[in-house]
Short mmCIF file of C-alpha atoms and ligand atoms in Angstrom, two decimals:
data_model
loop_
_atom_site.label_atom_id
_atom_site.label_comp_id
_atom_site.label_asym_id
_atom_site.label_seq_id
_atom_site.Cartn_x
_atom_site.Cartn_y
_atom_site.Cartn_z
CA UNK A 279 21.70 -7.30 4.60
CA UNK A 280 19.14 -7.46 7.02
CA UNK A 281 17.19 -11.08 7.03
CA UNK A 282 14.00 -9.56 6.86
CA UNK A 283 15.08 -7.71 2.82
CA UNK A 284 15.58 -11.16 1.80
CA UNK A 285 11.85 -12.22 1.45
CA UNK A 286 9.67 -14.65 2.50
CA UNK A 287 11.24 -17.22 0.36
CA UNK A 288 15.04 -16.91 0.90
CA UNK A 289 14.20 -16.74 5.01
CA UNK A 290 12.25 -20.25 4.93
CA UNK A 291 15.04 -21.18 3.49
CA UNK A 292 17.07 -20.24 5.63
CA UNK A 293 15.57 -19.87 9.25
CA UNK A 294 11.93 -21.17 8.49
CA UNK A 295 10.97 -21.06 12.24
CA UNK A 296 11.55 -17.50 11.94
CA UNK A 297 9.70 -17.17 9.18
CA UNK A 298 6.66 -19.14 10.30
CA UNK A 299 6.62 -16.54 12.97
CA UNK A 300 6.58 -13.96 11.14
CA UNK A 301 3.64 -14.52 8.88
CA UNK A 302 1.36 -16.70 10.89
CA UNK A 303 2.39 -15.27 14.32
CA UNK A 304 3.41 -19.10 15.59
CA UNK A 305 5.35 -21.65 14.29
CA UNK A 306 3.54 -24.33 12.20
CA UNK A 307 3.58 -28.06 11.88
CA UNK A 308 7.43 -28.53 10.40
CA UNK A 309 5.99 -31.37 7.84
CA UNK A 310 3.80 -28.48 6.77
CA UNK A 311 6.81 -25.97 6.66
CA UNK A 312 8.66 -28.06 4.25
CA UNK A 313 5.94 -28.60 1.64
CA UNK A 314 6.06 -25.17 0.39
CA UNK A 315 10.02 -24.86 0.47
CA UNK A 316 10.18 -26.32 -3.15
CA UNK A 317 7.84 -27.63 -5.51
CA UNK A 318 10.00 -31.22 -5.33
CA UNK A 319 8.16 -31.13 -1.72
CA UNK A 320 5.10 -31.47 -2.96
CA UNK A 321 4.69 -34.79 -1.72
CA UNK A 322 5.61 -33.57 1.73
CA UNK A 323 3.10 -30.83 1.84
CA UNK A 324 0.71 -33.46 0.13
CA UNK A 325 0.87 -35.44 3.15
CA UNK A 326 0.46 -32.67 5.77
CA UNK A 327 -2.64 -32.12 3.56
CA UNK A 328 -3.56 -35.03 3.21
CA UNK A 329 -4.32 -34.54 -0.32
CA UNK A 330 -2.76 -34.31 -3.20
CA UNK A 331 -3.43 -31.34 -5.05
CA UNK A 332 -5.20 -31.40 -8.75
CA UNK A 333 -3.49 -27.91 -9.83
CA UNK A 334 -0.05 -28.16 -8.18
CA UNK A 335 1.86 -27.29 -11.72
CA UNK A 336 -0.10 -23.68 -11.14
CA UNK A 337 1.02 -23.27 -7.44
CA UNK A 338 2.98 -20.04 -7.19
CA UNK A 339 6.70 -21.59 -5.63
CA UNK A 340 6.69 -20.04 -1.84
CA UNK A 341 2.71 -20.34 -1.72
CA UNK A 342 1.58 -21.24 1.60
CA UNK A 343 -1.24 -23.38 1.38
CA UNK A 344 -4.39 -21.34 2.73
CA UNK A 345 -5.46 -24.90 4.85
CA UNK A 346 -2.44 -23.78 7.34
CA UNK A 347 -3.79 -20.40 8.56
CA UNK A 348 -6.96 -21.65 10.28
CA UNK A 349 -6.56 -20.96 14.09
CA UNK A 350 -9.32 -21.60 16.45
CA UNK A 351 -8.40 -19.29 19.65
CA UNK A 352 -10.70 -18.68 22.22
CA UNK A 353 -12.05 -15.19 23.21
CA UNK A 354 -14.21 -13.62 25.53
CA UNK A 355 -15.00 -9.37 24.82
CA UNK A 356 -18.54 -8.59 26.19
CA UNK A 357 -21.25 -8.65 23.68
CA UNK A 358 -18.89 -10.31 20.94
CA UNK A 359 -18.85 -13.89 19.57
CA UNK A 360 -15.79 -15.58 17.53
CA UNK A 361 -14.09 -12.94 17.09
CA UNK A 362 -10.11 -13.41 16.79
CA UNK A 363 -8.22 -11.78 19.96
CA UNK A 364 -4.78 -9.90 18.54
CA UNK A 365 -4.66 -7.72 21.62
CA UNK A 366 -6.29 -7.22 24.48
CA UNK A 367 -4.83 -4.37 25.98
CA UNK A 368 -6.06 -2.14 24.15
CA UNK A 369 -9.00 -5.02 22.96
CA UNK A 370 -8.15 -5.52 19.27
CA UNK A 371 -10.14 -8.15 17.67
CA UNK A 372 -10.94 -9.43 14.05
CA UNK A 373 -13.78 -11.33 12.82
CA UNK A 374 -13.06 -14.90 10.64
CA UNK A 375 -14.45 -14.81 7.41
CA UNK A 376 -16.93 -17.31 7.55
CA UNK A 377 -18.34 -15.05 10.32
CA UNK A 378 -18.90 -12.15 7.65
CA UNK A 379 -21.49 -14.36 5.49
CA UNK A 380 -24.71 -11.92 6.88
CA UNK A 381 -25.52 -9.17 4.45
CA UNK A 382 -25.60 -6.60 7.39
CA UNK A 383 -22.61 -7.58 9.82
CA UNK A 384 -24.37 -8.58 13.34
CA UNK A 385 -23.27 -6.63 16.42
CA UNK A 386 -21.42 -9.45 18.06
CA UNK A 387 -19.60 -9.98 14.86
CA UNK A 388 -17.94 -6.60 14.09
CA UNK A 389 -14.47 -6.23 14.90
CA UNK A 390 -12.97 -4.09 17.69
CA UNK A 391 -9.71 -1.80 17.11
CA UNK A 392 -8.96 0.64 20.27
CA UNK A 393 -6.12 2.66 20.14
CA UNK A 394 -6.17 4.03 23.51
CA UNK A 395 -8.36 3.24 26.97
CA UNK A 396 -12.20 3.60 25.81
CA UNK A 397 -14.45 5.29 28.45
CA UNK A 398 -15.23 3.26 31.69
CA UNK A 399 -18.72 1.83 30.60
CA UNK A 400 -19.97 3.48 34.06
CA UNK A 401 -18.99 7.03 33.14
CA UNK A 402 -20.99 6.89 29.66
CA UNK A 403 -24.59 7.47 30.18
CA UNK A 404 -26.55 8.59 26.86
CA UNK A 405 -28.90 11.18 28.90
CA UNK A 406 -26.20 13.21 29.44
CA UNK A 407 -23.84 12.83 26.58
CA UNK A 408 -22.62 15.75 24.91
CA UNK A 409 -21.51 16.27 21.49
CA UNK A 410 -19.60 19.86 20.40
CA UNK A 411 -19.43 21.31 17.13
CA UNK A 412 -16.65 23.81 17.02
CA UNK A 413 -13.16 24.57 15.39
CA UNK A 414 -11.65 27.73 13.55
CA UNK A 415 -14.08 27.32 10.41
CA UNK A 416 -17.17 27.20 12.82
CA UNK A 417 -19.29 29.84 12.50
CA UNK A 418 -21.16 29.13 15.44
CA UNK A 419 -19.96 26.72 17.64
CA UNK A 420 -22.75 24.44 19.21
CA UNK A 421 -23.42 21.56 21.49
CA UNK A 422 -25.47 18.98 21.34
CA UNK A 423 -27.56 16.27 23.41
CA UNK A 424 -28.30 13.18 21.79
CA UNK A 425 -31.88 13.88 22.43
CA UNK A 426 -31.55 17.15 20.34
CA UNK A 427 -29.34 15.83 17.55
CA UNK A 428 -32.57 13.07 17.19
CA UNK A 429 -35.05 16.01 17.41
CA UNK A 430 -33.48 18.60 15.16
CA UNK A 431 -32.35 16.87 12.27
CA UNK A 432 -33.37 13.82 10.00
CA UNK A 433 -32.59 10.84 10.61
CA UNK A 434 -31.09 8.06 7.83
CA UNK A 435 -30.16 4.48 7.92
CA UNK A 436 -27.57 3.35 5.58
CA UNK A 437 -25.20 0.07 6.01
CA UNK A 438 -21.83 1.42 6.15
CA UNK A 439 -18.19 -0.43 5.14
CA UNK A 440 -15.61 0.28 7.93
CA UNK A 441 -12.46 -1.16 7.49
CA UNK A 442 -9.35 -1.18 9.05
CA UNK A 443 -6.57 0.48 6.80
CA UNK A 444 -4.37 -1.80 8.51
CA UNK A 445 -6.56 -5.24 7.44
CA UNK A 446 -4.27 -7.85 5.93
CA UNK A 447 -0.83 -6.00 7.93
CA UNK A 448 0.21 -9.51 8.53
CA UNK A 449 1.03 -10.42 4.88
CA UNK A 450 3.31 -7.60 4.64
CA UNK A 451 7.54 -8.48 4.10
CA UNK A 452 9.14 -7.00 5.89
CA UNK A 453 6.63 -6.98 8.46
CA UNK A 454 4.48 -3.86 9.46
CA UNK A 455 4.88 -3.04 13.48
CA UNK A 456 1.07 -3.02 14.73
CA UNK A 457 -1.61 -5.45 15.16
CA UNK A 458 -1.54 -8.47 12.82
CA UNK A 459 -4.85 -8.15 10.75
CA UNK A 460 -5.00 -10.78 8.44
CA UNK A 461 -8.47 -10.33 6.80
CA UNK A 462 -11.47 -9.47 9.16
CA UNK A 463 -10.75 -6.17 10.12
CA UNK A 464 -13.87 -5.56 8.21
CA UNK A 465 -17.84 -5.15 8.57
CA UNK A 466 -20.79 -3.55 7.26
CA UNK A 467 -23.49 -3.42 9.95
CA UNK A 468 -26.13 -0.57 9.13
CA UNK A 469 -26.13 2.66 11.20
CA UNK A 470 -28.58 4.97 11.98
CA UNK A 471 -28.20 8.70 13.23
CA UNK A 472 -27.88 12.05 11.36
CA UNK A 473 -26.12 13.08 8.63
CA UNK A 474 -22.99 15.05 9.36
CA UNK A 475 -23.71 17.68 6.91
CA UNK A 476 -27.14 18.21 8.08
CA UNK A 477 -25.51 19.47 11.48
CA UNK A 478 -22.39 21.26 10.17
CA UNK A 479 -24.62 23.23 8.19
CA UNK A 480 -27.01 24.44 11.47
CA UNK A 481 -23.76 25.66 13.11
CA UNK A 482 -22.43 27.41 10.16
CA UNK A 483 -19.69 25.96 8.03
CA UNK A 484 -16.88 29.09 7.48
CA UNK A 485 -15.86 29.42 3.13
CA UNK A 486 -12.37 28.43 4.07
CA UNK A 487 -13.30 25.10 6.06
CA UNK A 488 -11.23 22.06 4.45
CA UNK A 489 -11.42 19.68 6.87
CA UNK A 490 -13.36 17.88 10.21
CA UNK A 491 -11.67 16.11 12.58
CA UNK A 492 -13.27 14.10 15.05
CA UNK A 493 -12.18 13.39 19.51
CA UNK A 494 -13.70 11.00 21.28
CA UNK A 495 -13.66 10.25 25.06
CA UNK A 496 -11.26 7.61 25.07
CA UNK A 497 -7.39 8.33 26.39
CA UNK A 498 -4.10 7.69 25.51
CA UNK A 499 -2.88 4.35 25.91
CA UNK A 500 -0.83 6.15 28.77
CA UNK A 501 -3.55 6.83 30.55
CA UNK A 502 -2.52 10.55 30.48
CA UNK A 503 -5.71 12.39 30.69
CA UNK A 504 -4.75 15.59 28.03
CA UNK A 505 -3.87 12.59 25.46
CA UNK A 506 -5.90 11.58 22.91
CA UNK A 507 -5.65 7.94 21.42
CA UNK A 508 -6.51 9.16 17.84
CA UNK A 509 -8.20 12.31 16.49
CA UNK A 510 -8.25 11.96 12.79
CA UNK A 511 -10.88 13.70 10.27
CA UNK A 512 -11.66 13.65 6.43
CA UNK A 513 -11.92 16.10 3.80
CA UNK A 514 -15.00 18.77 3.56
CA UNK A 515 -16.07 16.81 0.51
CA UNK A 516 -16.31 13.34 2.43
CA UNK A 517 -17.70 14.86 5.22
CA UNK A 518 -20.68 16.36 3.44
CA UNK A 519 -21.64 13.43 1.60
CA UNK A 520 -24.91 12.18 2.36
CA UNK A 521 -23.96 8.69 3.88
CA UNK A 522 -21.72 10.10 6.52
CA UNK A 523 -23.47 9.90 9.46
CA UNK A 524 -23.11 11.10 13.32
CA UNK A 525 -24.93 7.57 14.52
CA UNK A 526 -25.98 6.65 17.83
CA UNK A 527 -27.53 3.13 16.51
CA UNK A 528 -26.57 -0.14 14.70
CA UNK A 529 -28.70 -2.33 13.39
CA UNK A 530 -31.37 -0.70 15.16
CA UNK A 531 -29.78 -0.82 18.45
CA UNK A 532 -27.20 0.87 20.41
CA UNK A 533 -24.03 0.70 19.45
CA UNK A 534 -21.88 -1.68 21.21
CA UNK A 535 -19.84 -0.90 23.40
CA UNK A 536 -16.56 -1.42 21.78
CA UNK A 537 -17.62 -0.15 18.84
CA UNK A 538 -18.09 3.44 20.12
CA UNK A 539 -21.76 3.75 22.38
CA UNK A 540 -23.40 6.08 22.48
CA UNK A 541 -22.14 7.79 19.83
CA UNK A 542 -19.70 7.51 16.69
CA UNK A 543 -18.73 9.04 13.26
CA UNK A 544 -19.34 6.96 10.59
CA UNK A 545 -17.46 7.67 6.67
CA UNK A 546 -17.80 4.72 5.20
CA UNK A 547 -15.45 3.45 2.70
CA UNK A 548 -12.16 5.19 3.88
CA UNK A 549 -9.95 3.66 6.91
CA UNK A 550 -11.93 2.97 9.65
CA UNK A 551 -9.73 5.11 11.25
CA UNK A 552 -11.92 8.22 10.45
CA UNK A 553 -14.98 7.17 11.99
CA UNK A 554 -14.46 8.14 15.47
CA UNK A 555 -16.09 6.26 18.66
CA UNK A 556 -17.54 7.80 22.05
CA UNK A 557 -17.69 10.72 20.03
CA UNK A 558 -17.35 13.62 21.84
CA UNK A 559 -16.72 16.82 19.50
CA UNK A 560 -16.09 17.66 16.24
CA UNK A 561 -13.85 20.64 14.65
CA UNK A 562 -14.71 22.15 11.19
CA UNK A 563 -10.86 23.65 10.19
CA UNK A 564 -9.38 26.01 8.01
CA UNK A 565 -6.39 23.25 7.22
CA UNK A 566 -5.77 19.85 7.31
CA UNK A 567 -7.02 18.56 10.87
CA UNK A 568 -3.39 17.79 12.80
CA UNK A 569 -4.81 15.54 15.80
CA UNK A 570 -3.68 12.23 16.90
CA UNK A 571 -2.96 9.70 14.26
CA UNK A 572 -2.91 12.07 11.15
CA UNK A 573 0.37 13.17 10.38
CA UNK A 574 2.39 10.28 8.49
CA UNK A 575 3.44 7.35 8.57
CA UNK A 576 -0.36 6.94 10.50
CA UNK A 577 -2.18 6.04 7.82
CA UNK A 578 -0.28 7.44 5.14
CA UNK A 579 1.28 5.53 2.26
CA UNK A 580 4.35 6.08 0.45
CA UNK A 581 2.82 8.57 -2.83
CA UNK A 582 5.34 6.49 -5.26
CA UNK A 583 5.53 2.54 -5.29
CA UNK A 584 8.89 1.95 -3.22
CA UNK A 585 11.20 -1.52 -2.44
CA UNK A 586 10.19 -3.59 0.83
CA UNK A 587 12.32 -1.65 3.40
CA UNK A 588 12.83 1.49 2.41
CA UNK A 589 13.21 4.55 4.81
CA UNK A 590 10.76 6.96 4.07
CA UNK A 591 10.30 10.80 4.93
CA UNK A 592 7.25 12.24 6.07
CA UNK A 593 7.36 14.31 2.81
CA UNK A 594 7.17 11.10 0.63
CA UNK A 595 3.97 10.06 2.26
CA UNK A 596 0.23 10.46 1.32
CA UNK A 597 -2.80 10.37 4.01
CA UNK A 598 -5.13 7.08 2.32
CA UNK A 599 -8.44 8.11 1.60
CA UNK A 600 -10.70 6.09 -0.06
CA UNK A 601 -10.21 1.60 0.61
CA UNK A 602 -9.48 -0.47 -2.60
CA UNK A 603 -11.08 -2.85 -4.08
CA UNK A 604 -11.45 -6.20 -2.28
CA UNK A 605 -13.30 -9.40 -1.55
CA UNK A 606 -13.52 -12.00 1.03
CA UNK A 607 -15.37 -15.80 0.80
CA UNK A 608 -17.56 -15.81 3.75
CA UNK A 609 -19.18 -19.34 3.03
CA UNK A 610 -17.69 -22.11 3.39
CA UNK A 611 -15.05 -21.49 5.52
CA UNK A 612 -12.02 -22.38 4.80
CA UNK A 613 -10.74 -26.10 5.65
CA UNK A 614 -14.38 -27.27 4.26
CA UNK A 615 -14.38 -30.74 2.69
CA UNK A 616 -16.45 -31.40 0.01
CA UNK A 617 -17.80 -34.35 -1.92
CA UNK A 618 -16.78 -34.77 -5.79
CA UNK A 619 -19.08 -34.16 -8.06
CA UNK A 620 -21.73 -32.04 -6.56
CA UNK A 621 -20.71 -28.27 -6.96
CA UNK A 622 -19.48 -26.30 -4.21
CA UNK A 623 -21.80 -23.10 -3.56
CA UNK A 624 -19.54 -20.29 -2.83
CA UNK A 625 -20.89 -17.02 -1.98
CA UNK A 626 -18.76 -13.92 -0.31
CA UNK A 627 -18.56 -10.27 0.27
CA UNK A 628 -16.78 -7.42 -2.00
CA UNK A 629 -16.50 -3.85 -1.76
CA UNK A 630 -14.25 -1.21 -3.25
CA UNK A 631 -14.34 1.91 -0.61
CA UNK A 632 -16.47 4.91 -2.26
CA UNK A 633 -16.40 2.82 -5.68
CA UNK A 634 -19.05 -0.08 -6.60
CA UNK A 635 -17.71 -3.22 -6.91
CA UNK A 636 -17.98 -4.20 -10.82
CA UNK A 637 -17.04 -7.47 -11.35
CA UNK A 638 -15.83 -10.57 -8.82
CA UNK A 639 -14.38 -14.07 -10.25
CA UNK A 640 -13.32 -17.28 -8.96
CA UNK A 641 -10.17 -19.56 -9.64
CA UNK A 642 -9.47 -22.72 -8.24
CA UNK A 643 -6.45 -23.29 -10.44
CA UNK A 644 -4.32 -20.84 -8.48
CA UNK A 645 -5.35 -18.02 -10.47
CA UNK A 646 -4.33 -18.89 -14.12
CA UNK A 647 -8.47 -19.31 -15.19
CA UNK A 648 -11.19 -17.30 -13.70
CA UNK A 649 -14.91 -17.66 -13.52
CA UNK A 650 -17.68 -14.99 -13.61
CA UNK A 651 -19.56 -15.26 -9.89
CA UNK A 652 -22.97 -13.42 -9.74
CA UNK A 653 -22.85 -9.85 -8.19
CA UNK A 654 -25.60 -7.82 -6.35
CA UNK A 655 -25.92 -4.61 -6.36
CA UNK A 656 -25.36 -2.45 -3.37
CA UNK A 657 -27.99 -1.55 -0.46
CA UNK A 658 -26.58 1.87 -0.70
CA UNK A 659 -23.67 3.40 -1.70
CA UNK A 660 -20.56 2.42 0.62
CA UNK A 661 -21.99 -1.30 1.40
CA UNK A 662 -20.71 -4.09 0.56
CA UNK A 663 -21.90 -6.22 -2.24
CA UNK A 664 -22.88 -10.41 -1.72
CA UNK A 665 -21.57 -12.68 -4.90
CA UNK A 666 -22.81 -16.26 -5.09
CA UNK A 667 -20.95 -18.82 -7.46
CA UNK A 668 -20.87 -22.54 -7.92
CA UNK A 669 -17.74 -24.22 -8.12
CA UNK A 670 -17.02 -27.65 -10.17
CA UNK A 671 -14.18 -29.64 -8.99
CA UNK A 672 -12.27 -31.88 -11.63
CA UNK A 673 -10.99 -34.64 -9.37
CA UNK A 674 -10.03 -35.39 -5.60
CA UNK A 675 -7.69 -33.70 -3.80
CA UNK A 676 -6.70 -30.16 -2.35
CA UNK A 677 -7.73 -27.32 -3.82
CA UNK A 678 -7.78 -23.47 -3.11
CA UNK A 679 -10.39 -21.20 -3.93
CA UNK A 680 -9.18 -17.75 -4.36
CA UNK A 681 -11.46 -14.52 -5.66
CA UNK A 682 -11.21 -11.80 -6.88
CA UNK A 683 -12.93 -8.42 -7.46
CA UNK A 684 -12.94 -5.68 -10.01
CA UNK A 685 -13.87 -2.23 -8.82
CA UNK A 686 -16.00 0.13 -11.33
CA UNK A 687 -13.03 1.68 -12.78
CA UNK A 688 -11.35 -1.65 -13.45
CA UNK A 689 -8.83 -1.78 -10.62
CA UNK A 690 -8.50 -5.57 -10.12
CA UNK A 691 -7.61 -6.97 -6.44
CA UNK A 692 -3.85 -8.16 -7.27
CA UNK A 693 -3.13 -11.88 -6.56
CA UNK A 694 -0.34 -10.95 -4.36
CA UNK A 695 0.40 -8.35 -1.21
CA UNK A 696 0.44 -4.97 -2.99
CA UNK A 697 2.37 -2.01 -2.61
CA UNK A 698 4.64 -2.52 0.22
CA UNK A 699 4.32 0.49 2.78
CA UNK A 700 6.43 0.98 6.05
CA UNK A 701 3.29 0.56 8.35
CA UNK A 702 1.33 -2.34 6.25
CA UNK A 703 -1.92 -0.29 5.07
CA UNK A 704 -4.48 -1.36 1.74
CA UNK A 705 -2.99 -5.17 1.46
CA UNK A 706 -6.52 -6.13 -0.68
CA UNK A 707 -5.02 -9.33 -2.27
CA UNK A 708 -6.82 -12.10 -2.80
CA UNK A 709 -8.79 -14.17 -0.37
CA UNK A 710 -8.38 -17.93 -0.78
CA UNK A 711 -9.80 -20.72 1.24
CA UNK A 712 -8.63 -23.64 1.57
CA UNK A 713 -11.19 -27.17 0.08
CA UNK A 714 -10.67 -30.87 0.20
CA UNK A 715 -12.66 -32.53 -2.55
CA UNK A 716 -12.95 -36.19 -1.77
N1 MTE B 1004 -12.32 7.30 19.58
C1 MTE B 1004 -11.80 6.34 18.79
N2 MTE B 1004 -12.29 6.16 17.56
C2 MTE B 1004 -11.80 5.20 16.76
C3 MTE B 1004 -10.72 4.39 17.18
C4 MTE B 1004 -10.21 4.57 18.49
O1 MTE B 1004 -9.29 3.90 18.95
N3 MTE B 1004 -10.77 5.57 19.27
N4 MTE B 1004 -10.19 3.46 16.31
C5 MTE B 1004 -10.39 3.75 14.89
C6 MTE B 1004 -9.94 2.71 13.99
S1 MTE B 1004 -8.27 2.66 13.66
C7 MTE B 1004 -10.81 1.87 13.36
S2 MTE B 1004 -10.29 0.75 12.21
C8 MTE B 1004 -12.25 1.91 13.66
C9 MTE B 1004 -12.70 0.55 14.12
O2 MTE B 1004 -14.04 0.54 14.48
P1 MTE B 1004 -14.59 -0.63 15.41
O3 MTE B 1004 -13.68 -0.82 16.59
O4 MTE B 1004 -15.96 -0.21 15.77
O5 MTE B 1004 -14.60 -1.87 14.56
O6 MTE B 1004 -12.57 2.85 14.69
C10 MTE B 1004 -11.84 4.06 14.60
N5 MTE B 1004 -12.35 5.02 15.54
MO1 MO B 1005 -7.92 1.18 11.97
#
């Protein structure tokens, strides 16, 4: 048996350094390590806490104690602030919860996930920036200057969810090849441009068009100059809806950068995958677009629930569409100490990809009771939605708070890594933080 089919568990066990790797990317503090082996080590992980910990009869055996994951690495990408560096060539970057607390996701907070080699920033200049409408289901192919996109058609603001279908990969047993996303691969900044539709429809959208995909004007990882990095698309019926936008602005400037200036598709709600950057053209086809990225396992997930490890055919796969319900706590951030007595004010973000989010609740008893947080509604459809809740704390010690949303169909965030899938997409389990009541 390979060591990695054995679970998370059975390798601490067994080869814990191993295993810290594996889920935290580094080894941790060994006095750490052994706390979570068994619960009889719960005066070990106590210590390394320096707590002791009010609801340990609840803690799940293997849990990790959320205090451990806090890293504080530096970073420096242009025009971004705090954000957590997994690669930097191509520049992948997530954002740490805490900095996810604004309703509308500042520039220098929103995550960065290249694929390939984005544009030298010298070669892009806005003036002259192009963007083609063509493919098979065209009926008249057209192109574009920014200047005449702005002066043809309407423009709308809405604040958009893009998430990475790969946010939370690193939670995944066995683990998922690809950048380690733990949970900010994730923003909702608000975009401005023209609707999609709106400009499909000028240039004549064919009766047997099913699908758009989308190229941009960044290469291949190789550098090869025929290559595209990704070209991935969406369904007619997504691309028509009103909030998907062709958007040259965010939060009423340009876009950054990194996040795809001077141009970039936005469908909000789905993997961010489909929202292309440095947009450059997109195809209207007659089947199921086949660029970069779109055939499985690239965003695909198996279509049946299979065991951790299993070898999978491109037949058994399904391309994700919509993102599942989830939730993050944005304030405080985790490792926060807090004084008994007063209550904590907890207050976070949830969204459920093209759903509303119904319901979010609160446990700091590791999930066996649940309270009710208060839930905004929505900006717009595909935005995230801020929950506030106070949290009373029973005695000293260590505590977790974990939450949990409810999308409006009644799909629950799970309390553990869902589905396992070979390349470690929609993990939406539940946030926790980590709180020392003293
Ligand atoms: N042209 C282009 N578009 C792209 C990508 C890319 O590498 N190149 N990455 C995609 C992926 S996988 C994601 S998750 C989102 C991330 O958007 P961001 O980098 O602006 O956060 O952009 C998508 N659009
Ligand atoms: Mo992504």
């Amino acid at each position: 048996m390979h060591p990695e089919d054995k679970g998370l568990h059975a390798l601490y066990a067994e080869d814990p350094v191993t295993a810290d790797r594996r889920l935290w990317g580094r080894e941790v503090d060994p006095l750490s390590r052994r706390g979570f082996l068994k619960r009889s080590s719960l005066v070990a992980m106590s210590l390394a806490l320096g707590a002791s910990i009010p609801f340990a009869r609840f803690m799940p055996g293997g849990l990790i104690p959320a205090a451990f994951a806090q890293s504080d690495e530096p970073f420096a990408i242009d025009g971004k602030e705090g954000l957590r560096v997994l690669n930097d060539r191509p520049i992948n970057a997530e954002t740490p919860a805490h900095l996810l607390d604004d309703d509308v996701t500042p520039a220098r907070h929103m995550f960065v996930r290249n694929n390939g080699l984005p544009p030298e920033p010298a070669t892009i200049d806005p003036g002259q920036w192009t963007l083609e409408i063509a493919g098979e289901s065209c009926l008249t192919p057209t192109t574009f200057t920014i200047a005449e996109l702005k002066e043809r058609f309407e423009t709308h603001s809405y604040q958009l969810q893009v998430e990475c279908g790969g946010n939370g990969r690193s939670e995944f047993v066995p683990s998922a090849s690809g950048n380690q996303w733990t949970i900010g691969a994730i923003a909702c900044p608000r975009f401005t441009g023209v609707r999609l539709r709106d400009v499909l429809e000028a240039c004549g959208i064919a009766d047997d068009a099913v699908y758009i995909g989308y190229y941009g004007a960044d290469r291949h990882a190789s550098g090869a100059a025929d290559k595209e990095a990704i070209s991935r698309g969406v369904p007619m019926a997504k691309a028509l809806e009103d909030e998907s936008l062709i958007a040259w602005a965010m939060n009423d400037e340009d876009i950054p950068y990194q996040n795809g200036y001077p141009l970039r598709l936005v469908c909000g709600g789905w993997p961010g995958s489909v929202s292309g950057k440095w947009l450059k053209k997109i195809v209207v086809r007659n089947q199921k677009h086949d660029g970069a990225k779109m055939a499985p396992p690239s965003y695909s997930v198996p279509a049946n629930p299979v065991a951790p490890g299993t070898e999978l055919t491109d037949d058994d796969y399904v391309t994700i569409h919509s993102m599942p319900v989830k939730s993050l706590v944005t304030f405080p951030s985790s490792g926060v100490e807090h004084a008994l007595g007063d209550p904590l004010e907890v207050r976070g973000q949830a969204w459920a990809g093209d759903l509303s989010v119904a319901e979010v609740y609160t446990s700091i008893d590791f999930g066996i009771t649940w309270q009710k947080a208060t839930l905004k509604e929505a900006p717009n459809r595909l935005a995230w939605q801020r929950f506030t809740t106070q949290v009373a704390f029973p005695e000293p010690g260590y505590y977790e708070v974990w939450t949990r949303a409810v999308d409006e169909n009644g799909q629950s965030q799970p309390m553990v890594v869902p589905g396992w899938n070979p390349k470690g997409y929609l993990n939406n389990a539940c946030h926790r933080i980590a709180v020392q009541v003293a």
